Tab-separated table of C-alpha atoms and ligand atoms in Angstrom:
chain	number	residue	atom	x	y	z
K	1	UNK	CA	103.963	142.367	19.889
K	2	UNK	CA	102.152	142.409	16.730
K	3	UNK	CA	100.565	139.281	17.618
K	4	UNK	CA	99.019	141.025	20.474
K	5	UNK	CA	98.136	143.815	18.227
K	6	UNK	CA	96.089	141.490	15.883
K	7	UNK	CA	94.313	140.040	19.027
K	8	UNK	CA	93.213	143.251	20.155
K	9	UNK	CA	92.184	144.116	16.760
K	10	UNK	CA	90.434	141.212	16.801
K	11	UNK	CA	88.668	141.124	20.307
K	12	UNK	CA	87.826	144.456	19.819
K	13	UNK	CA	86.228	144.167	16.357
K	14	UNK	CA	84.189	141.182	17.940
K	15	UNK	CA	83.154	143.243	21.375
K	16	UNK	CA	82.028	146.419	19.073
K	17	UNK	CA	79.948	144.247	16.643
K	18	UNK	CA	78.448	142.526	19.909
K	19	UNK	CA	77.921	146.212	21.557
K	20	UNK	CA	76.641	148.080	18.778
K	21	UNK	CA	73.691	145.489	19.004
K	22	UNK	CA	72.907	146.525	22.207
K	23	UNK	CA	74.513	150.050	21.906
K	24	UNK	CA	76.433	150.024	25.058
K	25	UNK	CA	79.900	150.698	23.866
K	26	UNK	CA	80.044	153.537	25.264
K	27	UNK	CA	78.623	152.292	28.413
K	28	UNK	CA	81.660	150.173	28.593
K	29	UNK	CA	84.403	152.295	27.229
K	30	UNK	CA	82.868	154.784	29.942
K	31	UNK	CA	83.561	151.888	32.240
K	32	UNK	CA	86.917	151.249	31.357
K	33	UNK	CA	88.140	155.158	31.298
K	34	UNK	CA	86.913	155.217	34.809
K	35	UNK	CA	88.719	152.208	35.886
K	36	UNK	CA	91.703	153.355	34.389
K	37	UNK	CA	91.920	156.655	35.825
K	38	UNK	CA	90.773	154.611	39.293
K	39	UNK	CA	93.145	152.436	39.303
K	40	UNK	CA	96.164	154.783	37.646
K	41	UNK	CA	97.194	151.761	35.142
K	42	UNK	CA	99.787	153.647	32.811
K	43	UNK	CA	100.579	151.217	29.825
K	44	UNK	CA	104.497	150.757	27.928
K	45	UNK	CA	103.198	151.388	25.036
K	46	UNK	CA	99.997	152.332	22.648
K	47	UNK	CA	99.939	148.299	21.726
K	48	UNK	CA	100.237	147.624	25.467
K	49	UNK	CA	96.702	149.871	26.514
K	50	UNK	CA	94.844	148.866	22.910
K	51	UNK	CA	94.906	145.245	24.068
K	52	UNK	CA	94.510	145.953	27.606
K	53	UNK	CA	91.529	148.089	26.964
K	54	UNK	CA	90.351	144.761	24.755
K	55	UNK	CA	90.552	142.588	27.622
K	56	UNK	CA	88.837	144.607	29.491
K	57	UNK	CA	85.927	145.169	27.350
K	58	UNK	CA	85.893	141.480	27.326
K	59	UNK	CA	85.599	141.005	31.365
K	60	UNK	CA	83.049	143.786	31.749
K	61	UNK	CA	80.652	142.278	29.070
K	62	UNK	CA	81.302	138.798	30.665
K	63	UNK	CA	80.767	139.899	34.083
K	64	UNK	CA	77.383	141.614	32.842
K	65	UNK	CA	76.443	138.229	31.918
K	66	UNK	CA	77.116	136.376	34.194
K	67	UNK	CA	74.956	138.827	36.917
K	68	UNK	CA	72.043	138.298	34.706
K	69	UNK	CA	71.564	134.595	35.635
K	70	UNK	CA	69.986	134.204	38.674
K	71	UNK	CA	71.109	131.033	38.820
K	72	UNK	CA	74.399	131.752	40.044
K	73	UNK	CA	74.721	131.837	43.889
K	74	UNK	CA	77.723	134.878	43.391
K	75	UNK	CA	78.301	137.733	41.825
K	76	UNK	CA	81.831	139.406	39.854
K	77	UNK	CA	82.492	142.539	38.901
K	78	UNK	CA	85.178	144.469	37.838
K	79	UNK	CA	88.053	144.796	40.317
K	80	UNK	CA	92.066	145.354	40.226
K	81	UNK	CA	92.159	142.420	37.694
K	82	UNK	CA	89.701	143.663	35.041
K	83	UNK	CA	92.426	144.191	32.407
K	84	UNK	CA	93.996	140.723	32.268
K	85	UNK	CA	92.565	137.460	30.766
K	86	UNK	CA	92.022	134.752	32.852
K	87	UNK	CA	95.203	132.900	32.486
K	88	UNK	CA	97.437	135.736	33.125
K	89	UNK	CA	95.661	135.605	36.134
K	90	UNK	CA	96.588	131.927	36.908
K	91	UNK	CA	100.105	132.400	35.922
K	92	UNK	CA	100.878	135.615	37.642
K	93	UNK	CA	98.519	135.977	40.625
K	94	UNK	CA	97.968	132.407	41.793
K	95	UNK	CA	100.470	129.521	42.556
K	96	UNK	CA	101.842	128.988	38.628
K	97	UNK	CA	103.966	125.640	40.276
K	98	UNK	CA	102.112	124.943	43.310
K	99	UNK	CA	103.473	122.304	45.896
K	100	UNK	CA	100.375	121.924	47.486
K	101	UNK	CA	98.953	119.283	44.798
K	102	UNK	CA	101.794	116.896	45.774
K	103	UNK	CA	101.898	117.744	49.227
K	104	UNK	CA	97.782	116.482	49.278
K	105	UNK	CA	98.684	113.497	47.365
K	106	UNK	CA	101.070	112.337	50.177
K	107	UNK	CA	99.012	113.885	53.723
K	108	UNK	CA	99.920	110.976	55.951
K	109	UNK	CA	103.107	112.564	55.733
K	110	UNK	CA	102.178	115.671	57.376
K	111	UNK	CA	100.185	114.155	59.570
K	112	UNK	CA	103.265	113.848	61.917
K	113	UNK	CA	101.385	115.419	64.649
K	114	UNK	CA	97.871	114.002	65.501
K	115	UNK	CA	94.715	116.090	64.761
K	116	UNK	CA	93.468	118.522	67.187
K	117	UNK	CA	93.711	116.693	70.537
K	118	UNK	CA	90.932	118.424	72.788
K	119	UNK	CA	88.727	118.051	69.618
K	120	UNK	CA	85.638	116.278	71.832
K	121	UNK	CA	85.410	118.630	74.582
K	122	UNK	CA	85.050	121.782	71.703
K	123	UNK	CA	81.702	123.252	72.002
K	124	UNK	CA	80.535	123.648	67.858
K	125	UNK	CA	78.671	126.993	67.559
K	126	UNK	CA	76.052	127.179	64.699
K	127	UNK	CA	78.413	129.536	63.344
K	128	UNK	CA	81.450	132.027	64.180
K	129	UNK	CA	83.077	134.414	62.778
K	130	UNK	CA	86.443	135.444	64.267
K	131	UNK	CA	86.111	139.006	62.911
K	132	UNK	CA	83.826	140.123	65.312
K	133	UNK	CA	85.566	138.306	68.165
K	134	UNK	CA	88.821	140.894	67.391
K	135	UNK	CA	90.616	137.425	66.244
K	136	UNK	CA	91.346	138.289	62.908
K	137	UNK	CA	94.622	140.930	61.947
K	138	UNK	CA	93.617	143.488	59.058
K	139	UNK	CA	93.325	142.094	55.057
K	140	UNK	CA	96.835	142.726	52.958
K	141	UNK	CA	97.471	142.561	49.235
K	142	UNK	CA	100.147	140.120	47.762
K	143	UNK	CA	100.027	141.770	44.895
K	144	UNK	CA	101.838	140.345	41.757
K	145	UNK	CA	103.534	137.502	43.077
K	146	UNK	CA	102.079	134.045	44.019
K	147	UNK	CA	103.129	134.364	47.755
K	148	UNK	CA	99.622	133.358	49.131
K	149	UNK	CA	101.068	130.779	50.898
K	150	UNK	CA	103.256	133.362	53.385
K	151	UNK	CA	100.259	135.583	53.787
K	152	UNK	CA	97.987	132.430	54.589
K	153	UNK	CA	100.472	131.624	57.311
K	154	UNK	CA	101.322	135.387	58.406
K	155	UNK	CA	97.093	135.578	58.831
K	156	UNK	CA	97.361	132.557	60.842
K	157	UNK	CA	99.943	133.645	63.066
K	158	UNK	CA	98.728	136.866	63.930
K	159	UNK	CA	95.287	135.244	64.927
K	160	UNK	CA	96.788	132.736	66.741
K	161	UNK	CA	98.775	135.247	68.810
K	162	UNK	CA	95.335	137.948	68.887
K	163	UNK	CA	93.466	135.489	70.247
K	164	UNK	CA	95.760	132.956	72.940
K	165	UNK	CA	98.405	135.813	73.901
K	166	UNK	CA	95.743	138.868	73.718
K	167	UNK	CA	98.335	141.666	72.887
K	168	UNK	CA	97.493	145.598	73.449
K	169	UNK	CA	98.193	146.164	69.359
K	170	UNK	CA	98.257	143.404	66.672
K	171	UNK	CA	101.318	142.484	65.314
K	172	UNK	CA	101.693	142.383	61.698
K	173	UNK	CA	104.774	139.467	60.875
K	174	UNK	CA	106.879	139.336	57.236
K	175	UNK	CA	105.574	138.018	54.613
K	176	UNK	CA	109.247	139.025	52.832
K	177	UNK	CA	111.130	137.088	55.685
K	178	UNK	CA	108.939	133.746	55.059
K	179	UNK	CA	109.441	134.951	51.046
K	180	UNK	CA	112.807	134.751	51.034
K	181	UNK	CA	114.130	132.563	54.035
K	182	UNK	CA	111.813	130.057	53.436
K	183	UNK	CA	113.450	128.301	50.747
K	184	UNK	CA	114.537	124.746	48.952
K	185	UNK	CA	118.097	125.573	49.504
K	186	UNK	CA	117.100	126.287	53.869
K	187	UNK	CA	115.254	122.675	53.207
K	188	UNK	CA	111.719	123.767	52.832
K	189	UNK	CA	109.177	122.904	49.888
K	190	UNK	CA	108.601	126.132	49.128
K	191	UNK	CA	109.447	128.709	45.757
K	192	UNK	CA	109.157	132.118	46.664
K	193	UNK	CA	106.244	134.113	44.573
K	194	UNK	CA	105.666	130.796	42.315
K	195	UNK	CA	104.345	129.357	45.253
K	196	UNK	CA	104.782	127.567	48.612
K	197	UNK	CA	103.234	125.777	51.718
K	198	UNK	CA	102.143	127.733	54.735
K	199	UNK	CA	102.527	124.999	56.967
K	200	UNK	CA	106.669	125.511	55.745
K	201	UNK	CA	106.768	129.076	56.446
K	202	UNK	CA	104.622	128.279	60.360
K	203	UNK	CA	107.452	125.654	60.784
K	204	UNK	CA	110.048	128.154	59.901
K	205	UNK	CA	108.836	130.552	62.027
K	206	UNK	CA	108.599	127.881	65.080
K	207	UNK	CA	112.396	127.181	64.258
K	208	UNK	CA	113.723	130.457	63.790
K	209	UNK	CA	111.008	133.706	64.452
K	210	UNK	CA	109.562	135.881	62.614
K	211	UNK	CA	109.731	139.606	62.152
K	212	UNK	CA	107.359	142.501	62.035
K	213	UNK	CA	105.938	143.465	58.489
K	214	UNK	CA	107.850	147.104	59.454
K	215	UNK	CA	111.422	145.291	60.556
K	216	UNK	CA	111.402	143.658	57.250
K	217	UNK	CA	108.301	144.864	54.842
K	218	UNK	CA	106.887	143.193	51.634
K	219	UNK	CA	108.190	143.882	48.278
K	220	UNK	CA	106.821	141.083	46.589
K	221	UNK	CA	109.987	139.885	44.891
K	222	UNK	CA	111.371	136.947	46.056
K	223	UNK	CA	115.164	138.197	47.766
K	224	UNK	CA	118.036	137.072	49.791
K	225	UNK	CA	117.067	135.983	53.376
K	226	UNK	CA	118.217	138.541	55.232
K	227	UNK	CA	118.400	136.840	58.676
K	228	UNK	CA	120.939	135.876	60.627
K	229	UNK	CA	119.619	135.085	64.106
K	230	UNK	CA	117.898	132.133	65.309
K	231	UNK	CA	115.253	134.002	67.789
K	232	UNK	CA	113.735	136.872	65.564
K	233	UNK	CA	110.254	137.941	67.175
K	234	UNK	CA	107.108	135.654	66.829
K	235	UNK	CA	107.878	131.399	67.398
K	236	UNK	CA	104.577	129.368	67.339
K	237	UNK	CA	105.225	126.129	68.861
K	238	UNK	CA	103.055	123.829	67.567
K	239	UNK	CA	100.878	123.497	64.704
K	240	UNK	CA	98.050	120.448	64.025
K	241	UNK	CA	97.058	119.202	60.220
K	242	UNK	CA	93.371	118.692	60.238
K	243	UNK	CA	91.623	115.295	59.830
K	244	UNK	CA	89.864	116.660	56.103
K	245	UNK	CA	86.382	116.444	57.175
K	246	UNK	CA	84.044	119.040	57.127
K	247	UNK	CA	83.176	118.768	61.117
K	248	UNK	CA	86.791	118.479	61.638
K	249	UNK	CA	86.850	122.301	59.901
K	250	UNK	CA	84.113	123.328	62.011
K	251	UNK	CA	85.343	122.067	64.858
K	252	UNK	CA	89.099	123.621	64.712
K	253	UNK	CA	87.584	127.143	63.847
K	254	UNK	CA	85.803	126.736	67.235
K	255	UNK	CA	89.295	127.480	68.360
K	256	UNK	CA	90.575	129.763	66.023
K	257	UNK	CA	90.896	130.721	62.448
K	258	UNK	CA	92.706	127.839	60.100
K	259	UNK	CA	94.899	128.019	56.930
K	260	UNK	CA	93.206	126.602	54.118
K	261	UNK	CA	94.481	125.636	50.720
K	262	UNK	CA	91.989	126.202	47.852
K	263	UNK	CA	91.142	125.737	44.023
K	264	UNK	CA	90.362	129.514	42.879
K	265	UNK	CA	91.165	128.961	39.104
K	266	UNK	CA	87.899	130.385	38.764
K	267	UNK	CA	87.921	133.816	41.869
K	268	UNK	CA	89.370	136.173	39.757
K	269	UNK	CA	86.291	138.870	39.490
K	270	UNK	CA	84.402	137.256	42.644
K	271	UNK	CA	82.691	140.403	44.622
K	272	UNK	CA	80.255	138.827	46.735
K	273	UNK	CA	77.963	136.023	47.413
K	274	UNK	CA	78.740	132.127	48.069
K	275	UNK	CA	81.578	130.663	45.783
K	276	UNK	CA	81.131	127.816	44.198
K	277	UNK	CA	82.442	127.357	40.742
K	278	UNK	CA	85.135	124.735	40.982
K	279	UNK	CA	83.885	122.542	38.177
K	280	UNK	CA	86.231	119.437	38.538
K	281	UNK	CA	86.563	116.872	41.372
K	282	UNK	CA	90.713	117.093	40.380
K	283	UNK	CA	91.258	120.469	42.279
K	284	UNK	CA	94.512	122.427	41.452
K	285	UNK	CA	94.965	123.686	44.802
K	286	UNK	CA	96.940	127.162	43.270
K	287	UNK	CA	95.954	129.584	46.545
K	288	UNK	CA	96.617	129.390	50.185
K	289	UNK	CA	94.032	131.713	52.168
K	290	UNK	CA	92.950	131.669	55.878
K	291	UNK	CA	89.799	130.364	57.203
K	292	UNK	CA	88.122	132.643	60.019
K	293	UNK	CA	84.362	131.054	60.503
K	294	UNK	CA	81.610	129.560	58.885
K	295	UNK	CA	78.061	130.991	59.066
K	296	UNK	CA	74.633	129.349	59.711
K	297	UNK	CA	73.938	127.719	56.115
K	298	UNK	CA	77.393	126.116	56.818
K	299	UNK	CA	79.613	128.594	54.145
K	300	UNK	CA	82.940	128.797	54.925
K	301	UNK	CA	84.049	132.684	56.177
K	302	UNK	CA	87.325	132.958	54.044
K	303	UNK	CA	89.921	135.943	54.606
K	304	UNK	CA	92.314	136.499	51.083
K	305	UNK	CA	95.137	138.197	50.428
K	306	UNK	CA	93.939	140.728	47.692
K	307	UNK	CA	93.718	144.027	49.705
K	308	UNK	CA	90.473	145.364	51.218
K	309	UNK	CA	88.571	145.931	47.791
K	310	UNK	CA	88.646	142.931	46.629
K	311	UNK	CA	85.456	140.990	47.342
K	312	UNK	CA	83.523	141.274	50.365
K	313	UNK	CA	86.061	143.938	52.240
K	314	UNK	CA	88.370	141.382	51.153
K	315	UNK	CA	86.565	138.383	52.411
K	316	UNK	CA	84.760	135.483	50.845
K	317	UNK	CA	82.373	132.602	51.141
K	318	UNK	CA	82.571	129.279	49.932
K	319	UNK	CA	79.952	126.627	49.989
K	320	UNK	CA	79.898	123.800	52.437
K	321	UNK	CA	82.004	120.958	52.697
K	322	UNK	CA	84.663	120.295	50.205
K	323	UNK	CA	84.316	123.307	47.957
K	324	UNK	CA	87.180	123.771	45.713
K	325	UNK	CA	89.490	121.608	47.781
K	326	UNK	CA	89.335	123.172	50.749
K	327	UNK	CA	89.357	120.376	53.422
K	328	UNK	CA	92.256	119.042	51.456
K	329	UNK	CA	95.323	120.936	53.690
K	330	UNK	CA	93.835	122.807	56.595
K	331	UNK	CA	96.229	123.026	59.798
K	332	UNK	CA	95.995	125.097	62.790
K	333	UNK	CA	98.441	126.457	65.000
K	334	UNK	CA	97.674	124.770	68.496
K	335	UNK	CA	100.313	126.024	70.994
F	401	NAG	C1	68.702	128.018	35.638
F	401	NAG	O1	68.633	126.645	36.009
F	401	NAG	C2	67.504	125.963	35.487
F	401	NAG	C3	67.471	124.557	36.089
F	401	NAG	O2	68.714	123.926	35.964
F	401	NAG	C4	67.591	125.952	33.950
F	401	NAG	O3	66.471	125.293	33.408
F	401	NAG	C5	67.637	127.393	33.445
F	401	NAG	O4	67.847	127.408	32.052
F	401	NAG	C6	68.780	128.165	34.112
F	401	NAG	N1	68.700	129.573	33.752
F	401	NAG	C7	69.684	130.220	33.167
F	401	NAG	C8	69.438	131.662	32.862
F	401	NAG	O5	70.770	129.700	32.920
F	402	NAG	C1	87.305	111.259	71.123
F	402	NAG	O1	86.222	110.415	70.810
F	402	NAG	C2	86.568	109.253	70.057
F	402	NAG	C3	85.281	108.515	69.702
F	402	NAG	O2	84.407	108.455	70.791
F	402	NAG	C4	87.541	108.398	70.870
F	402	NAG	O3	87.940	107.284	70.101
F	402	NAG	C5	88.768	109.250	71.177
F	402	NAG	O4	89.651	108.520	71.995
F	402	NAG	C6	88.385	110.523	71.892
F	402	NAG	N1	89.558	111.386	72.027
F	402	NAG	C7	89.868	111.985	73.152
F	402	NAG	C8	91.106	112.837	73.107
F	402	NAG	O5	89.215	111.888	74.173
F	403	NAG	C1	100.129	150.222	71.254
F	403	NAG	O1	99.909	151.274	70.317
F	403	NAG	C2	99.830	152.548	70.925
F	403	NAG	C3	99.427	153.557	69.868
F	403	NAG	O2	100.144	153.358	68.679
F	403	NAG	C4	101.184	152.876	71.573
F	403	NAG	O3	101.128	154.128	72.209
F	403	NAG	C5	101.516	151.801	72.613
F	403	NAG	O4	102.805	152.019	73.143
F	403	NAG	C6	101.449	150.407	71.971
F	403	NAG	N1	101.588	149.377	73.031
F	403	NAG	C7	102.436	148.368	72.942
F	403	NAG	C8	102.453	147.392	74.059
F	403	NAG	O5	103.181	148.218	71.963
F	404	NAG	C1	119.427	143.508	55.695
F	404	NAG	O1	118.893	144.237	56.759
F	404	NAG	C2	119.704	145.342	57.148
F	404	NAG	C3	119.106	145.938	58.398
F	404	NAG	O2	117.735	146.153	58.256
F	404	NAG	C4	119.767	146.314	55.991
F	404	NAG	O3	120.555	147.413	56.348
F	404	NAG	C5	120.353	145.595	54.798
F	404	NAG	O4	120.324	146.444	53.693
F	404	NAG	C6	119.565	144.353	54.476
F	404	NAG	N1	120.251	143.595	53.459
F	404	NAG	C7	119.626	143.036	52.450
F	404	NAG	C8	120.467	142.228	51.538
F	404	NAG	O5	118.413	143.157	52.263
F	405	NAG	C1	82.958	129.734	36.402
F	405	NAG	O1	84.098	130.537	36.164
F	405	NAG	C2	84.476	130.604	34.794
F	405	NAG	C3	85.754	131.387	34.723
F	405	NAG	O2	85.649	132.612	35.366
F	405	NAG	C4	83.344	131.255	34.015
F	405	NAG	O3	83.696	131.292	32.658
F	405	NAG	C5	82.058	130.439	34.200
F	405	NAG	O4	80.991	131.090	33.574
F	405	NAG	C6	81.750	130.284	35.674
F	405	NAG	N1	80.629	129.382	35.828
F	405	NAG	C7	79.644	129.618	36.700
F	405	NAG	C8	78.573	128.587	36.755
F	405	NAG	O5	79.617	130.588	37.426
């Protein structure tokens, strides 16, 4: 801990030097005391909340700076992760050991069923957006745990069923189910909250059903699978892997929304505008999300798993074609 301590002292020595210049320290500290209270963050100890407070002073002058260039086709600002550093981020909120790089490496493998077969009779709309077609079930929050790739393929699911079996309520399926049954020991790819492949927990769900979010709701913490039967709820019974083109995308969210694997090293304080900042062409694919459109400039219409107030009510856009890996590992459900 008194490592930490020294790094606070440090960061914050730095960010009031760099304030007093332009005398907004209290600007920021206002900031922070707001967020605090906002966001009811209660620290284990005084060490704990002096280097928290640090890194948050650090975000909010960053995210100042980064609004100021025009340049940039997004914006951040401070949200639910304003008092971590970037690669606590990484580690804790994204895929730390994601599957999903080697999975990409070897596609032809997944490729076991045949992209989208009606793919040339599909009418391609300039754009759509399954949100305002009632496709699309409401945003959730994985919170701490790098379970993306169950909420990715819960999202998917309850489109899929929204739109083909048009139900009187939307069903909400487990995230905690896929968590914990879908595992290396059941024979799946997939590692609980340090990440996983949606297309695992869709073919889990095809083999054995899924529950309701209320028959067996989220904790976040990867437990035992508490399942014993073989037909628990929802069973999709077919599911596509896309051909990784860009009108391949387009034309599978003609039929509904598609799970999407992504690069978002870089997301952590996005709020609104079109993403873009994926800097290498060697994408660490470390989130699963859910894509439910694309709109006339071509962006991509992306639902995450953050809760409601992050980004754009919880949404995103990313910028055409290949953005951060995202053509990489798309797959629809397709019966
Ligand atoms: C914006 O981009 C232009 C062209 O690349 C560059 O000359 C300019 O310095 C940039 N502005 C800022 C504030 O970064
Ligand atoms: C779709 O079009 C391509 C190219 O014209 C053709 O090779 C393919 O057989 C067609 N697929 C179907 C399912 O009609
Ligand atoms: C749909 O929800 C309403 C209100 O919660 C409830 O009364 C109704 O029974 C539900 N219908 C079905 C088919 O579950
Ligand atoms: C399994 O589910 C049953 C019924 O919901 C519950 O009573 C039990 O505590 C659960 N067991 C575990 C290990 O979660
Ligand atoms: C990209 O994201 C990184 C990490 O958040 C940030 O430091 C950098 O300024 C961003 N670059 C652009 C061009 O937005």
């Amino acid at each position: 801990m008194s490592s930490k301590i020294f790094l606070a002292l440090l960061v914050f020595t730095c960010i009031y030097s760099c304030y007093a210049q332009q005398g907004s320290v209290v600007e920021a500290l206002t900031a922070y005391n707001k967020w605090r209270e906002e966001n009811g963050k209660v620290y284990s100890s005084e060490a704990e909340k002096i280097y928290r407070q640090s890194v948050f002073l650090e975000n909010y002058q960053s995210v100042q700076e980064h609004n100021k260039n025009s340049n940039h086709t997004y914006s951040v600002g401070i949200n639910q992760f304003s008092d971590i550093t970037l690669q606590e981020y990484q580690q804790r909120i994204l895929m730390k050991n994601s599957p999903l790089n080697e999975l990409a490496k070897n596609k032809n493998r997944l490729l076991q069923s045949s992209p989208i077969q009606n793919s040339n009779d599909t009418q391609i709309a300039s754009s759509i957006d399954w949100r305002k077609k009632g496709g699309v079930s409401p945003v959730k929050n994985q919170g701490e745990c790098g379970g993306c790739w169950t909420f990715s393929a819960t999202g998917l699911m309850e489109s899929f069923n929204l739109i083909h079996n048009k139900p009187q309520n939307v069903s909400l399926y487990s995230q905690q189910q896929l968590l914990d049954c879908v595992t290396l020991e059941n024979g799946y790819f997939s590692e609980g909250c340090e990440g996983g492949v949606p297309s695992d927990a869709v073919q889990y769900a095809a083999d054995f059903g899924v529950l309701s979010d209320n028959e067996y709701p989220y904790t976040g913490i990867q437990g035992q699978c508490n399942i014993t039967s073989k037909t628990n709820g929802f069973q999709p019974v077919q599911f596509s892997y896309l051909d990784g083109t860009a009108e391949g995308l387009r034309k599978a969210l003609n039929y509904g929304p598609v799970s999407v694997a992504m690069d978002a090293s870089n997301m952590k304080e996005y709020t609104s505008g079109v993403f873009n900042n994926c800097t290498s062409k060697q994408f660490n694919l470390n989130h699963a999300v859910l894509a439910v459109g694309y709109d006339e400039e071509g962006n991509w219409i992306i639902k995450n798993s953050k809760g409601p107030n992050w980004g754009m009510e919880g949404y995103f856009l990313l910028a055409p074609g290949n953005t951060c890996g995202i053509l990489e590992l798309d797959f629809q459900i397709t019966a």
